Amino acid sequence: MAPCCVAIVGCGLIGASWAALFQHAGHTVRAWDPDTGARGGFAARVAGPLTQLQQIKTGAAPQGDLTVHDRLEDALRGAVLIQENAPENIPLKHRLYAQIEAAVPRDVIIASSTSAHPWSDLVPGMRSPDRLITAHPFNPPHLVPLVELYGPDPKVVDWAEAFYRSLGSAPVRLKKDAVGHIANRLSSALWREAVHIVADGIADVDAVDMALVNGPGLRWSVLGAHMAYHLGGGVGGMAGYLEHLGPSQQKRWDSLGSPTLDADTRARLVEGVNTEAAGRSITQLEAERDAALIELAQMRQRLAAQKD
Amino acid sequence: MAPCCVAIVGCGLIGASWAALFQHAGHTVRAWDPDTGARGGFAARVAGPLTQLQQIKTGAAPQGDLTVHDRLEDALRGAVLIQENAPENIPLKHRLYAQIEAAVPRDVIIASSTSAHPWSDLVPGMRSPDRLITAHPFNPPHLVPLVELYGPDPKVVDWAEAFYRSLGSAPVRLKKDAVGHIANRLSSALWREAVHIVADGIADVDAVDMALVNGPGLRWSVLGAHMAYHLGGGVGGMAGYLEHLGPSQQKRWDSLGSPTLDADTRARLVEGVNTEAAGRSITQLEAERDAALIELAQMRQRLAAQKD
């Protein structure tokens, strides 16, 4: 996609990660945040993700410019897409959208990074609700390719899909507005059972995480859950699987837990992750995660290049 | 661990994958299956996984011998561990364990690869139930490191843990006997919601799989679910996460689906994976999965080597 101008509204961690991804793809980025401190530290927060992207992606377009603005209207000037990363506060987002709609032409797309809210919570009060889409990234967005898209106007979503794909991201479209989109619904379902396993005394926190990372998580990084059952059905595929093992799967579902995050369970979870962290700080753990995600991204680039 | 003699009982795909892993680590492998055809094709089925292991692991011990035997007793001779991969049929497994116990000394460990059954279903009728453990691999075992261990005798499980670790696998211990161990419980919980998302019309099968592979799956291959929420809590870690977002997570859990695998849902799943497969056969899809898993295994070796 030809370089264009993109606005970042909300200069936190997600905003910084998006800005790096946009700049790295050659786009001009203009950023704004109501908080002076957030604006001041923004360029420095973008620098880390940008360096990581340079490690991963070779042959990219010349890097786009980044400017941080004191006034929202200045950041929006010339933008074809506005990536909104404001706090998960509905009245605040509504006020922001009103300000944006007053400042930009009708065809400018507003893409909300919201994790907590569905599209239908965001649009009340908007003049042109169809211009707004949810474009939910998975943390950290410059290293994890998923972007979940929902909006009612297919033309708007088509453009956004092409835009995010051109960044090297993996946009996925929802057919229907849903709380938690796809990925957080799946994460939530898995974590509920992970908490149950700990609360029920089947295994400790670190054992559950180790099982996930060395088993299903590893496989889900190359093969989806539906496709895994397709392969699990042997030559009969998914139809064979459902015929032979559907009933036992349904029975397994009935045996899954419904834990409560009560004081005892919370204490076990906190103690468990501390054991697993073994003294490593959050910053250290994030650095380890990022190093592994960079390796994975490089691996995927190699595999994709082999296919071409 | 010093090379020893391991018996494979059950010469299907899982047995072949185990045999390759054992041989590659330098152990002598003696295999048996009641079916002449399964015995006849076994060496050929082991060859593929063995070649894949040679691609991944360098500097391994000299490869152990593999022999296939017509009589169970001959395969068991000298074994310190018997890896049982018989069909998931309880009376059949009970008969098999009786035959094995009659043939080998009391200190030989029987490790069942069972996916469907907990330890307590396997041991009725055994003379020394403590010698039996469940050692559940995740398919395909020579490429996915997880082995889930449960048994009541800590000394037996200690030995097994050291044995599987010496193969390069990632053994994880359960504190309590449980249907589905850890990994299949997590997989089941995630798939239930994945099916709900399709049945409810939120997204298509291929979109759900693409979201998983490019989002949470990718992250779970480097970071467990509990640890992800620890990092999601910022500087407050898991305690901070639970305090601020515990209630919204609990609310999310209540909104997850409880789908039924009825005719309509089955049809959607079958049609959906066919769209996703886009003409690729099961064999082709497996080859693609394995190629990616081999890359991942090589990547993990590099990362581990950097840490040393």
Coordinates of C-alpha atoms in Angstrom, one line a residue:
Chain A
M1 CA 0.0 0.0 0.0
A2 CA 1.3 3.5 -0.9
P3 CA 2.6 5.4 2.1
C4 CA -0.1 7.5 3.7
C5 CA -0.7 9.5 6.8
V6 CA -2.0 7.7 9.9
A7 CA -3.0 9.3 13.3
I8 CA -2.3 7.7 16.6
V9 CA -4.7 8.9 19.3
G10 CA -3.6 7.6 22.7
C11 CA 0.2 7.4 23.3
G12 CA 0.5 4.5 25.7
L13 CA 2.2 1.1 25.0
I14 CA -0.2 -0.1 22.4
G15 CA -0.1 3.3 20.6
A16 CA 3.7 3.1 20.6
S17 CA 3.7 -0.4 19.2
W18 CA 1.2 0.6 16.4
A19 CA 3.3 3.8 15.6
A20 CA 6.4 1.6 15.1
L21 CA 4.6 -0.8 12.8
F22 CA 3.1 2.1 10.8
Q23 CA 6.4 4.0 10.5
H24 CA 8.3 0.9 9.6
A25 CA 5.9 0.3 6.7
G26 CA 6.7 3.8 5.4
H27 CA 3.7 5.7 6.7
T28 CA 3.7 9.2 8.2
V29 CA 2.6 9.0 11.8
R30 CA 1.1 11.9 13.7
A31 CA 0.4 11.2 17.4
W32 CA -1.6 12.9 20.1
D33 CA -2.4 12.2 23.8
P34 CA -4.2 14.6 26.2
D35 CA -1.4 13.9 28.7
T36 CA 1.7 16.0 28.4
G37 CA 3.9 13.2 30.0
A38 CA 2.6 10.6 27.6
R39 CA 3.4 12.9 24.6
G40 CA 6.8 13.7 25.9
G41 CA 8.0 10.1 26.3
F42 CA 6.3 8.8 23.2
A43 CA 9.2 8.9 20.7
A44 CA 11.4 7.0 23.1
R45 CA 8.7 4.4 23.6
V46 CA 8.4 3.9 19.9
A47 CA 12.2 3.5 19.4
G48 CA 12.3 0.0 21.1
P49 CA 9.6 -1.6 18.9
L50 CA 11.0 0.0 15.8
T51 CA 14.5 -1.5 16.5
Q52 CA 12.8 -4.9 17.0
L53 CA 11.0 -4.6 13.7
Q54 CA 14.2 -3.7 11.9
Q55 CA 15.6 -7.0 13.3
I56 CA 12.7 -9.0 11.9
K57 CA 11.8 -7.4 8.6
T58 CA 14.3 -6.8 5.8
G59 CA 13.7 -4.8 2.6
A60 CA 11.0 -2.6 4.1
A61 CA 10.1 0.8 2.6
P62 CA 12.0 3.9 3.8
Q63 CA 10.8 4.6 7.3
G64 CA 8.0 7.2 7.7
D65 CA 8.2 10.2 9.9
L66 CA 6.8 10.5 13.4
T67 CA 5.6 13.7 14.9
V68 CA 3.8 14.2 18.3
H69 CA 1.3 17.1 18.5
D70 CA -0.1 19.1 21.4
R71 CA -3.5 19.5 19.7
L72 CA -5.7 16.6 18.5
E73 CA -6.7 18.5 15.4
D74 CA -3.0 18.8 14.3
A75 CA -2.4 15.1 14.7
L76 CA -5.5 14.3 12.6
R77 CA -4.5 16.5 9.7
G78 CA -4.2 14.5 6.4
A79 CA -4.8 11.2 8.1
V80 CA -6.6 8.4 6.2
L81 CA -6.8 6.2 9.3
I82 CA -7.0 7.1 13.0
Q83 CA -5.9 4.4 15.3
E84 CA -7.6 5.1 18.7
N85 CA -5.9 3.6 21.8
A86 CA -7.7 5.6 24.5
P87 CA -8.4 4.1 28.0
E88 CA -11.3 1.6 28.0
N89 CA -13.8 4.2 29.2
I90 CA -16.9 4.5 27.1
P91 CA -17.9 8.2 27.9
L92 CA -14.3 9.2 27.2
K93 CA -14.2 7.4 23.9
H94 CA -17.6 8.9 22.9
R95 CA -16.3 12.5 23.6
L96 CA -13.2 11.7 21.6
Y97 CA -15.1 10.4 18.6
A98 CA -17.2 13.6 18.6
Q99 CA -14.1 15.7 18.6
I100 CA -12.6 13.6 15.8
E101 CA -15.8 13.7 13.6
A102 CA -15.8 17.5 14.0
A103 CA -12.3 17.7 12.7
V104 CA -11.9 15.3 9.8
P105 CA -13.7 14.5 6.5
R106 CA -16.4 11.9 6.4
D107 CA -14.3 9.2 4.7
V108 CA -11.6 9.0 7.3
I109 CA -11.6 5.7 9.1
I110 CA -11.5 5.5 12.9
A111 CA -10.1 2.1 14.1
S112 CA -10.4 1.4 17.8
S113 CA -7.9 -0.8 19.5
T114 CA -10.5 -1.6 22.2
S115 CA -10.1 -5.0 23.8
A116 CA -13.0 -4.7 26.3
H117 CA -15.8 -3.2 24.2
P118 CA -17.7 -4.4 21.2
W119 CA -18.4 -2.0 18.3
S120 CA -22.0 -1.4 19.4
D121 CA -20.8 0.2 22.7
L122 CA -18.6 2.6 20.8
V123 CA -20.8 4.2 18.2
P124 CA -23.8 5.7 20.1
G125 CA -23.7 9.4 19.4
M126 CA -21.6 9.2 16.3
R127 CA -22.7 11.1 13.1
S128 CA -21.2 8.4 10.8
P129 CA -21.0 5.1 12.9
D130 CA -20.1 3.1 9.7
R131 CA -16.7 4.9 9.6
L132 CA -15.7 3.3 12.9
I133 CA -14.3 -0.2 13.1
T134 CA -12.8 -2.2 15.9
A135 CA -9.3 -3.2 15.1
H136 CA -8.1 -5.2 18.1
P137 CA -4.4 -6.1 18.2
F138 CA -2.9 -8.8 20.4
N139 CA -0.2 -7.6 22.7
P140 CA 2.4 -6.6 21.7
P141 CA 1.0 -5.7 18.3
H142 CA 4.3 -5.1 16.5
L143 CA 5.4 -8.7 17.3
V144 CA 2.0 -10.6 17.3
P145 CA 0.4 -10.3 13.9
L146 CA -3.3 -10.7 14.7
V147 CA -5.7 -7.8 14.2
E148 CA -9.4 -8.6 14.7
L149 CA -11.7 -6.4 12.6
Y150 CA -15.3 -5.7 12.9
G151 CA -17.5 -3.0 11.3
P152 CA -20.8 -3.0 9.5
D153 CA -19.6 -1.4 6.2
P154 CA -17.8 -4.1 4.1
K155 CA -16.0 -1.4 2.1
V156 CA -14.5 0.2 5.2
V157 CA -13.4 -3.2 6.5
D158 CA -12.0 -4.2 3.1
W159 CA -9.8 -1.2 3.1
A160 CA -8.7 -1.8 6.7
E161 CA -7.9 -5.4 6.0
A162 CA -5.7 -4.5 3.0
F163 CA -4.0 -1.8 5.1
Y164 CA -3.2 -4.1 8.1
R165 CA -2.1 -6.9 5.8
S166 CA 0.3 -4.5 4.0
L167 CA 2.0 -4.0 7.4
G168 CA 2.7 -7.7 7.7
S169 CA -0.1 -8.1 10.2
A170 CA -2.7 -10.9 10.0
P171 CA -6.2 -9.2 9.9
V172 CA -9.1 -11.5 10.7
R173 CA -12.7 -10.5 10.1
L174 CA -15.6 -11.1 12.5
K175 CA -19.1 -11.6 10.9
K176 CA -20.8 -10.3 14.0
D177 CA -20.0 -7.8 16.8
A178 CA -18.9 -9.8 19.8
V179 CA -17.5 -9.0 23.3
G180 CA -13.9 -10.3 23.5
H181 CA -13.8 -10.6 19.7
I182 CA -12.3 -14.1 18.9
A183 CA -8.9 -14.2 20.6
N184 CA -9.9 -13.0 24.0
R185 CA -12.9 -15.3 24.1
L186 CA -10.5 -18.2 23.3
S187 CA -8.0 -17.0 25.9
S188 CA -10.7 -16.6 28.5
A189 CA -12.0 -20.1 27.9
L190 CA -8.6 -21.6 28.2
W191 CA -7.7 -19.6 31.2
R192 CA -10.9 -20.6 33.0
E193 CA -9.8 -24.3 32.8
A194 CA -6.2 -23.4 33.6
V195 CA -7.5 -21.7 36.8
H196 CA -9.7 -24.7 37.5
I197 CA -6.8 -27.1 37.2
V198 CA -4.9 -25.1 39.8
A199 CA -7.9 -24.6 42.1
D200 CA -8.8 -28.3 42.0
G201 CA -5.2 -29.3 42.8
I202 CA -4.6 -31.2 39.6
A203 CA -1.4 -29.3 38.9
D204 CA 0.5 -26.2 40.0
V205 CA 0.6 -22.9 38.0
D206 CA 4.0 -23.5 36.6
A207 CA 3.2 -27.1 35.5
V208 CA 0.0 -25.8 33.7
D209 CA 2.0 -23.1 31.9
M210 CA 4.8 -25.6 31.0
A211 CA 2.3 -28.1 29.6
L212 CA 0.7 -25.3 27.5
V213 CA 4.0 -23.9 26.1
N214 CA 5.4 -27.4 25.3
G215 CA 2.1 -29.0 24.1
P216 CA -1.0 -27.3 22.8
G217 CA 0.4 -23.8 22.7
L218 CA 3.3 -24.9 20.6
R219 CA 1.0 -26.7 18.2
W220 CA -1.5 -23.8 18.0
S221 CA 1.3 -21.5 16.9
V222 CA 1.4 -23.5 13.6
L223 CA -2.1 -25.2 13.4
G224 CA -5.5 -23.9 14.5
A225 CA -7.8 -25.8 17.0
H226 CA -10.3 -26.8 14.4
M227 CA -7.6 -27.9 12.0
A228 CA -6.0 -29.9 14.8
Y229 CA -9.2 -31.9 15.2
H230 CA -9.4 -32.3 11.4
L231 CA -5.9 -34.0 11.5
G232 CA -6.9 -35.9 14.7
G233 CA -9.7 -37.6 12.7
G234 CA -7.1 -39.4 10.5
V235 CA -8.2 -40.1 6.9
G236 CA -11.8 -39.2 7.9
G237 CA -10.8 -35.7 8.9
M238 CA -13.2 -33.5 10.9
A239 CA -16.2 -35.6 9.9
G240 CA -14.5 -38.8 11.1
Y241 CA -13.4 -37.1 14.3
L242 CA -16.9 -35.9 15.1
E243 CA -18.5 -39.2 14.3
H244 CA -16.0 -41.2 16.5
L245 CA -15.0 -38.8 19.2
G246 CA -17.7 -36.1 19.1
P247 CA -19.6 -37.7 22.0
S248 CA -16.5 -38.1 24.2
Q249 CA -15.6 -34.5 23.5
Q250 CA -19.0 -33.4 24.5
K251 CA -18.6 -35.4 27.7
R252 CA -15.3 -33.8 28.3
W253 CA -16.8 -30.4 28.0
D254 CA -19.3 -31.3 30.7
S255 CA -16.4 -32.2 33.0
L256 CA -14.6 -28.8 32.6
G257 CA -14.5 -26.6 35.7
S258 CA -16.2 -23.3 36.6
P259 CA -13.8 -21.8 39.1
T260 CA -14.4 -18.7 41.1
L261 CA -11.7 -16.1 41.6
D262 CA -12.1 -16.2 45.4
A263 CA -9.4 -15.2 47.9
D264 CA -7.9 -18.7 48.1
T265 CA -7.7 -19.2 44.3
R266 CA -6.2 -15.7 43.9
A267 CA -3.6 -16.4 46.5
R268 CA -2.6 -19.7 44.7
L269 CA -2.4 -18.0 41.4
V270 CA -0.2 -15.2 42.7
E271 CA 2.1 -17.6 44.6
G272 CA 2.2 -19.9 41.5
V273 CA 3.3 -17.2 39.0
N274 CA 5.9 -16.0 41.5
T275 CA 7.3 -19.5 41.7
E276 CA 7.3 -19.7 37.9
A277 CA 8.9 -16.3 37.6
A278 CA 11.7 -17.5 39.9
G279 CA 12.8 -13.9 40.7
R280 CA 12.6 -12.6 37.2
S281 CA 11.0 -9.1 37.1
I282 CA 8.1 -8.2 34.7
T283 CA 10.5 -6.3 32.6
Q284 CA 12.8 -9.3 32.3
L285 CA 9.9 -11.6 31.5
E286 CA 8.7 -9.3 28.8
A287 CA 12.2 -9.1 27.3
E288 CA 12.3 -12.9 27.2
R289 CA 8.9 -13.1 25.6
D290 CA 9.8 -10.5 23.0
A291 CA 13.1 -12.2 22.2
A292 CA 11.2 -15.4 21.5
L293 CA 8.5 -13.6 19.5
I294 CA 11.2 -12.0 17.3
E295 CA 12.7 -15.4 16.6
L296 CA 9.2 -16.7 15.7
A297 CA 8.6 -13.8 13.4
Q298 CA 11.9 -14.4 11.7
M299 CA 11.1 -18.0 11.4
R300 CA 7.7 -17.2 9.8
Q301 CA 9.4 -14.9 7.3
R302 CA 11.8 -17.7 6.3
L303 CA 9.0 -20.2 5.9
A304 CA 6.9 -17.7 3.8
A305 CA 9.9 -16.9 1.6
Q306 CA 10.4 -20.7 1.0
K307 CA 6.8 -20.9 -0.2
D308 CA 7.2 -18.1 -2.7
Chain B
M1 CA 20.9 -41.1 31.0
A2 CA 22.9 -44.2 30.1
P3 CA 21.5 -46.2 27.2
C4 CA 19.1 -48.8 28.3
C5 CA 16.5 -51.1 26.8
V6 CA 13.0 -49.8 26.3
A7 CA 10.0 -51.9 25.0
I8 CA 7.3 -50.5 22.7
V9 CA 3.9 -52.2 23.1
G10 CA 1.6 -51.1 20.3
C11 CA 3.2 -50.3 16.9
G12 CA 0.8 -47.6 15.6
L13 CA 1.8 -44.0 14.9
I14 CA 2.4 -43.0 18.5
G15 CA 4.5 -46.1 19.0
A16 CA 6.6 -45.3 16.0
S17 CA 7.1 -41.7 17.1
W18 CA 8.2 -42.9 20.6
A19 CA 10.5 -45.5 19.1
A20 CA 12.3 -42.9 17.0
L21 CA 12.7 -40.7 20.0
F22 CA 14.1 -43.5 22.1
Q23 CA 16.4 -44.8 19.4
H24 CA 17.7 -41.3 18.6
A25 CA 18.7 -41.0 22.3
G26 CA 20.8 -44.2 22.0
H27 CA 18.4 -46.6 23.7
T28 CA 17.8 -50.2 22.5
V29 CA 14.1 -50.5 21.4
R30 CA 12.3 -53.8 21.2
A31 CA 8.8 -53.5 19.8
W32 CA 5.7 -55.7 19.7
D33 CA 2.1 -55.5 18.4
P34 CA -0.5 -58.3 18.2
D35 CA -1.1 -57.4 14.6
T36 CA 1.3 -58.9 12.0
G37 CA 0.7 -56.0 9.6
A38 CA 1.5 -53.4 12.2
R39 CA 4.7 -55.3 13.1
G40 CA 5.7 -55.6 9.4
G41 CA 5.4 -51.9 8.6
F42 CA 6.8 -50.6 11.9
A43 CA 10.5 -50.0 10.9
A44 CA 9.4 -48.0 7.9
R45 CA 7.0 -45.9 10.1
V46 CA 9.9 -45.2 12.5
A47 CA 12.2 -44.1 9.7
G48 CA 10.4 -40.8 8.9
P49 CA 10.4 -39.5 12.5
L50 CA 14.0 -40.6 13.0
T51 CA 15.1 -38.5 9.9
Q52 CA 13.2 -35.5 11.3
L53 CA 14.9 -35.9 14.7
Q54 CA 18.3 -36.0 12.9
Q55 CA 17.4 -32.7 11.3
I56 CA 16.7 -31.1 14.7
K57 CA 19.1 -32.6 17.1
T58 CA 22.8 -32.5 16.6
G59 CA 25.5 -34.2 18.7
A60 CA 23.2 -37.0 19.9
A61 CA 24.4 -40.4 21.2
P62 CA 25.0 -43.2 18.7
Q63 CA 21.6 -44.4 17.6
G64 CA 20.2 -47.4 19.4
D65 CA 19.0 -50.6 17.7
L66 CA 15.3 -51.3 16.9
T67 CA 14.0 -54.9 16.7
V68 CA 10.4 -56.0 16.2
H69 CA 9.3 -59.2 17.9
D70 CA 6.5 -61.7 17.2
R71 CA 6.1 -62.5 20.9
L72 CA 5.4 -60.0 23.6
E73 CA 7.7 -61.7 26.0
D74 CA 10.7 -61.3 23.6
A75 CA 10.0 -57.6 23.2
L76 CA 9.9 -57.1 27.0
R77 CA 13.2 -58.9 27.7
G78 CA 15.7 -56.6 29.5
A79 CA 13.4 -53.5 29.3
V80 CA 13.6 -51.0 32.1
L81 CA 10.6 -49.1 30.7
I82 CA 7.6 -50.4 28.7
Q83 CA 5.8 -47.7 26.7
E84 CA 2.3 -48.9 26.1
N85 CA 0.4 -47.5 23.1
A86 CA -2.5 -50.0 22.9
P87 CA -6.0 -48.9 21.7
E88 CA -8.0 -47.0 24.2
N89 CA -9.9 -50.1 25.3
I90 CA -9.9 -50.7 29.1
P91 CA -10.4 -54.5 29.1
L92 CA -7.7 -54.9 26.4
K93 CA -5.3 -52.8 28.4
H94 CA -6.0 -54.8 31.6
R95 CA -5.3 -58.1 29.8
L96 CA -2.1 -56.6 28.4
Y97 CA -0.9 -55.5 31.8
A98 CA -1.6 -59.0 33.3
Q99 CA 0.6 -60.5 30.5
I100 CA 3.3 -57.9 31.1
E101 CA 3.3 -58.4 34.9
A102 CA 3.7 -62.1 34.4
A103 CA 6.7 -61.7 32.2
V104 CA 8.9 -58.9 33.8
P105 CA 10.5 -58.2 37.2
R106 CA 8.6 -56.1 39.7
D107 CA 10.7 -53.0 39.2
V108 CA 10.1 -52.5 35.5
I109 CA 8.0 -49.4 34.8
I110 CA 4.9 -49.5 32.6
A111 CA 4.2 -46.1 31.1
S112 CA 0.8 -45.8 29.3
S113 CA 0.5 -43.3 26.5
T114 CA -3.3 -43.2 27.2
S115 CA -5.0 -40.0 26.2
A116 CA -8.6 -40.9 27.2
H117 CA -8.1 -42.7 30.5
P118 CA -6.9 -41.6 33.9
W119 CA -4.5 -43.8 35.9
S120 CA -7.3 -45.1 38.2
D121 CA -9.1 -46.7 35.2
L122 CA -5.9 -48.6 34.2
V123 CA -4.7 -50.3 37.3
P124 CA -7.6 -52.4 38.6
G125 CA -6.4 -56.1 38.6
M126 CA -2.7 -55.2 38.6
R127 CA -0.4 -56.9 41.1
S128 CA 1.8 -53.8 41.5
P129 CA -0.3 -50.8 40.4
D130 CA 2.4 -48.4 41.6
R131 CA 4.7 -49.5 38.8
L132 CA 2.2 -48.1 36.3
I133 CA 2.2 -44.4 35.3
T134 CA 0.4 -42.4 32.7
A135 CA 2.9 -40.8 30.3
H136 CA 0.8 -38.9 27.9
P137 CA 2.5 -37.4 24.9
F138 CA 1.1 -34.7 22.6
N139 CA 0.9 -35.6 19.0
P140 CA 3.3 -36.0 17.3
P141 CA 5.5 -36.9 20.4
H142 CA 8.9 -36.8 18.6
L143 CA 8.2 -33.1 17.6
V144 CA 6.0 -31.8 20.5
P145 CA 8.0 -32.1 23.8
L146 CA 5.2 -32.3 26.3
V147 CA 4.8 -35.6 28.3
E148 CA 2.2 -35.5 31.1
L149 CA 3.1 -37.8 34.0
Y150 CA 1.0 -39.2 36.8
G151 CA 1.6 -42.0 39.2
P152 CA 1.2 -42.5 42.9
D153 CA 4.8 -43.5 43.6
P154 CA 7.1 -40.5 43.6
K155 CA 10.2 -42.6 43.0
V156 CA 8.7 -44.1 39.9
V157 CA 7.6 -40.7 38.6
D158 CA 11.1 -39.2 39.5
W159 CA 12.8 -41.9 37.4
A160 CA 10.3 -41.4 34.5
E161 CA 10.7 -37.6 34.6
A162 CA 14.5 -37.9 34.4
F163 CA 14.2 -40.4 31.6
Y164 CA 11.8 -38.3 29.4
R165 CA 13.9 -35.2 30.1
S166 CA 17.0 -37.0 28.9
L167 CA 15.3 -37.5 25.5
G168 CA 14.8 -33.7 25.2
S169 CA 11.1 -34.0 26.0
A170 CA 9.4 -31.7 28.6
P171 CA 7.8 -33.9 31.3
V172 CA 5.2 -32.2 33.4
R173 CA 3.9 -33.8 36.7
L174 CA 0.3 -33.9 37.8
K175 CA -0.4 -33.8 41.5
K176 CA -3.7 -35.7 41.1
D177 CA -5.1 -38.2 38.6
A178 CA -7.4 -36.4 36.1
V179 CA -9.3 -37.2 33.0
G180 CA -7.7 -35.4 30.1
H181 CA -4.5 -34.7 32.1
I182 CA -3.7 -31.0 31.7
A183 CA -3.3 -30.4 28.0
N184 CA -6.4 -32.1 26.7
R185 CA -8.5 -30.3 29.3
L186 CA -7.1 -27.0 28.1
S187 CA -7.6 -28.0 24.4
S188 CA -11.1 -29.1 25.1
A189 CA -12.0 -25.8 26.9
L190 CA -10.5 -23.7 24.1
W191 CA -12.2 -25.8 21.4
R192 CA -15.6 -25.5 23.1
E193 CA -15.4 -21.8 22.7
A194 CA -14.0 -22.1 19.2
V195 CA -17.1 -24.2 18.3
H196 CA -19.4 -21.7 20.0
I197 CA -17.9 -18.8 17.9
V198 CA -18.7 -20.7 14.7
A199 CA -22.1 -22.0 15.8
D200 CA -23.1 -18.5 17.0
G201 CA -22.0 -16.9 13.7
I202 CA -19.4 -14.7 15.2
A203 CA -16.7 -15.9 12.8
D204 CA -16.0 -18.8 10.3
V205 CA -13.8 -21.8 11.1
D206 CA -10.8 -20.5 9.1
A207 CA -11.0 -17.1 10.8
V208 CA -11.0 -18.7 14.2
D209 CA -8.0 -20.8 13.4
M210 CA -6.2 -17.8 11.8
A211 CA -6.9 -15.7 14.9
L212 CA -5.5 -18.5 17.2
V213 CA -2.4 -19.2 15.1
N214 CA -1.5 -15.5 14.7
G215 CA -2.6 -14.4 18.2
P216 CA -2.9 -16.4 21.4
G217 CA -1.5 -19.6 20.0
L218 CA 1.7 -17.8 18.9
R219 CA 2.0 -16.2 22.3
W220 CA 1.3 -19.5 24.2
S221 CA 4.2 -21.1 22.3
V222 CA 6.5 -18.9 24.3
L223 CA 4.5 -17.8 27.4
G224 CA 2.0 -19.8 29.5
A225 CA -1.6 -18.5 30.1
H226 CA -1.0 -17.8 33.8
M227 CA 2.2 -15.9 33.0
A228 CA 0.5 -13.9 30.2
Y229 CA -2.0 -12.5 32.8
H230 CA 0.9 -11.9 35.1
L231 CA 2.5 -9.7 32.4
G232 CA -1.0 -8.3 31.6
G233 CA -1.2 -6.9 35.1
G234 CA 1.7 -4.5 34.5
V235 CA 4.0 -3.7 37.4
G236 CA 1.3 -5.2 39.8
G237 CA 1.7 -8.6 38.0
M238 CA -0.9 -11.3 38.7
A239 CA -2.1 -9.7 41.9
G240 CA -2.7 -6.4 40.1
Y241 CA -4.4 -8.1 37.3
L242 CA -6.8 -10.0 39.6
E243 CA -7.6 -6.9 41.6
H244 CA -8.3 -4.7 38.6
L245 CA -9.5 -7.1 36.0
G246 CA -10.5 -10.3 37.9
P247 CA -14.2 -9.2 38.1
S248 CA -14.4 -8.5 34.3
Q249 CA -12.7 -11.9 33.6
Q250 CA -15.2 -13.7 35.8
K251 CA -18.0 -11.8 33.8
R252 CA -16.3 -12.9 30.5
W253 CA -16.4 -16.5 31.7
D254 CA -20.1 -16.3 32.2
S255 CA -20.5 -15.2 28.6
L256 CA -18.7 -18.1 27.1
G257 CA -20.7 -20.6 25.1
S258 CA -21.9 -24.1 25.7
P259 CA -22.4 -25.4 22.2
T260 CA -23.9 -28.8 21.2
L261 CA -22.3 -30.8 18.5
D262 CA -25.7 -31.1 16.7
A263 CA -26.1 -31.9 13.0
D264 CA -26.0 -28.3 11.9
T265 CA -22.9 -27.4 13.9
R266 CA -21.1 -30.6 12.7
A267 CA -21.9 -29.6 9.1
R268 CA -20.5 -26.1 9.6
L269 CA -17.3 -27.5 11.2
V270 CA -16.7 -30.0 8.4
E271 CA -17.5 -27.4 5.7
G272 CA -15.3 -24.8 7.5
V273 CA -12.2 -27.0 7.7
N274 CA -12.6 -28.0 4.1
T275 CA -12.6 -24.3 3.2
E276 CA -9.5 -23.8 5.3
A277 CA -7.7 -26.9 3.9
A278 CA -8.3 -25.5 0.4
G279 CA -7.8 -28.8 -1.3
R280 CA -4.8 -29.9 0.8
S281 CA -5.0 -33.5 1.9
I282 CA -4.5 -34.7 5.5
T283 CA -1.0 -35.9 4.5
Q284 CA -0.1 -32.6 3.1
L285 CA -1.4 -30.7 6.1
E286 CA 0.5 -33.0 8.4
A287 CA 3.7 -32.4 6.4
E288 CA 3.2 -28.7 6.7
R289 CA 2.6 -29.0 10.4
D290 CA 5.7 -31.1 10.9
A291 CA 7.9 -28.8 8.8
A292 CA 6.8 -25.8 11.0
L293 CA 7.3 -27.9 14.2
I294 CA 10.8 -28.9 13.1
E295 CA 11.6 -25.2 12.6
L296 CA 10.3 -24.4 16.0
A297 CA 12.3 -27.2 17.6
Q298 CA 15.5 -25.9 15.9
M299 CA 14.6 -22.4 17.1
R300 CA 14.2 -23.6 20.7
Q301 CA 17.6 -25.4 20.5
R302 CA 19.2 -22.2 19.4
L303 CA 17.6 -20.2 22.2
A304 CA 18.6 -22.8 24.8
A305 CA 22.1 -22.9 23.5
Q306 CA 22.3 -19.0 23.8
K307 CA 21.3 -19.3 27.5
D308 CA 24.0 -21.8 28.3

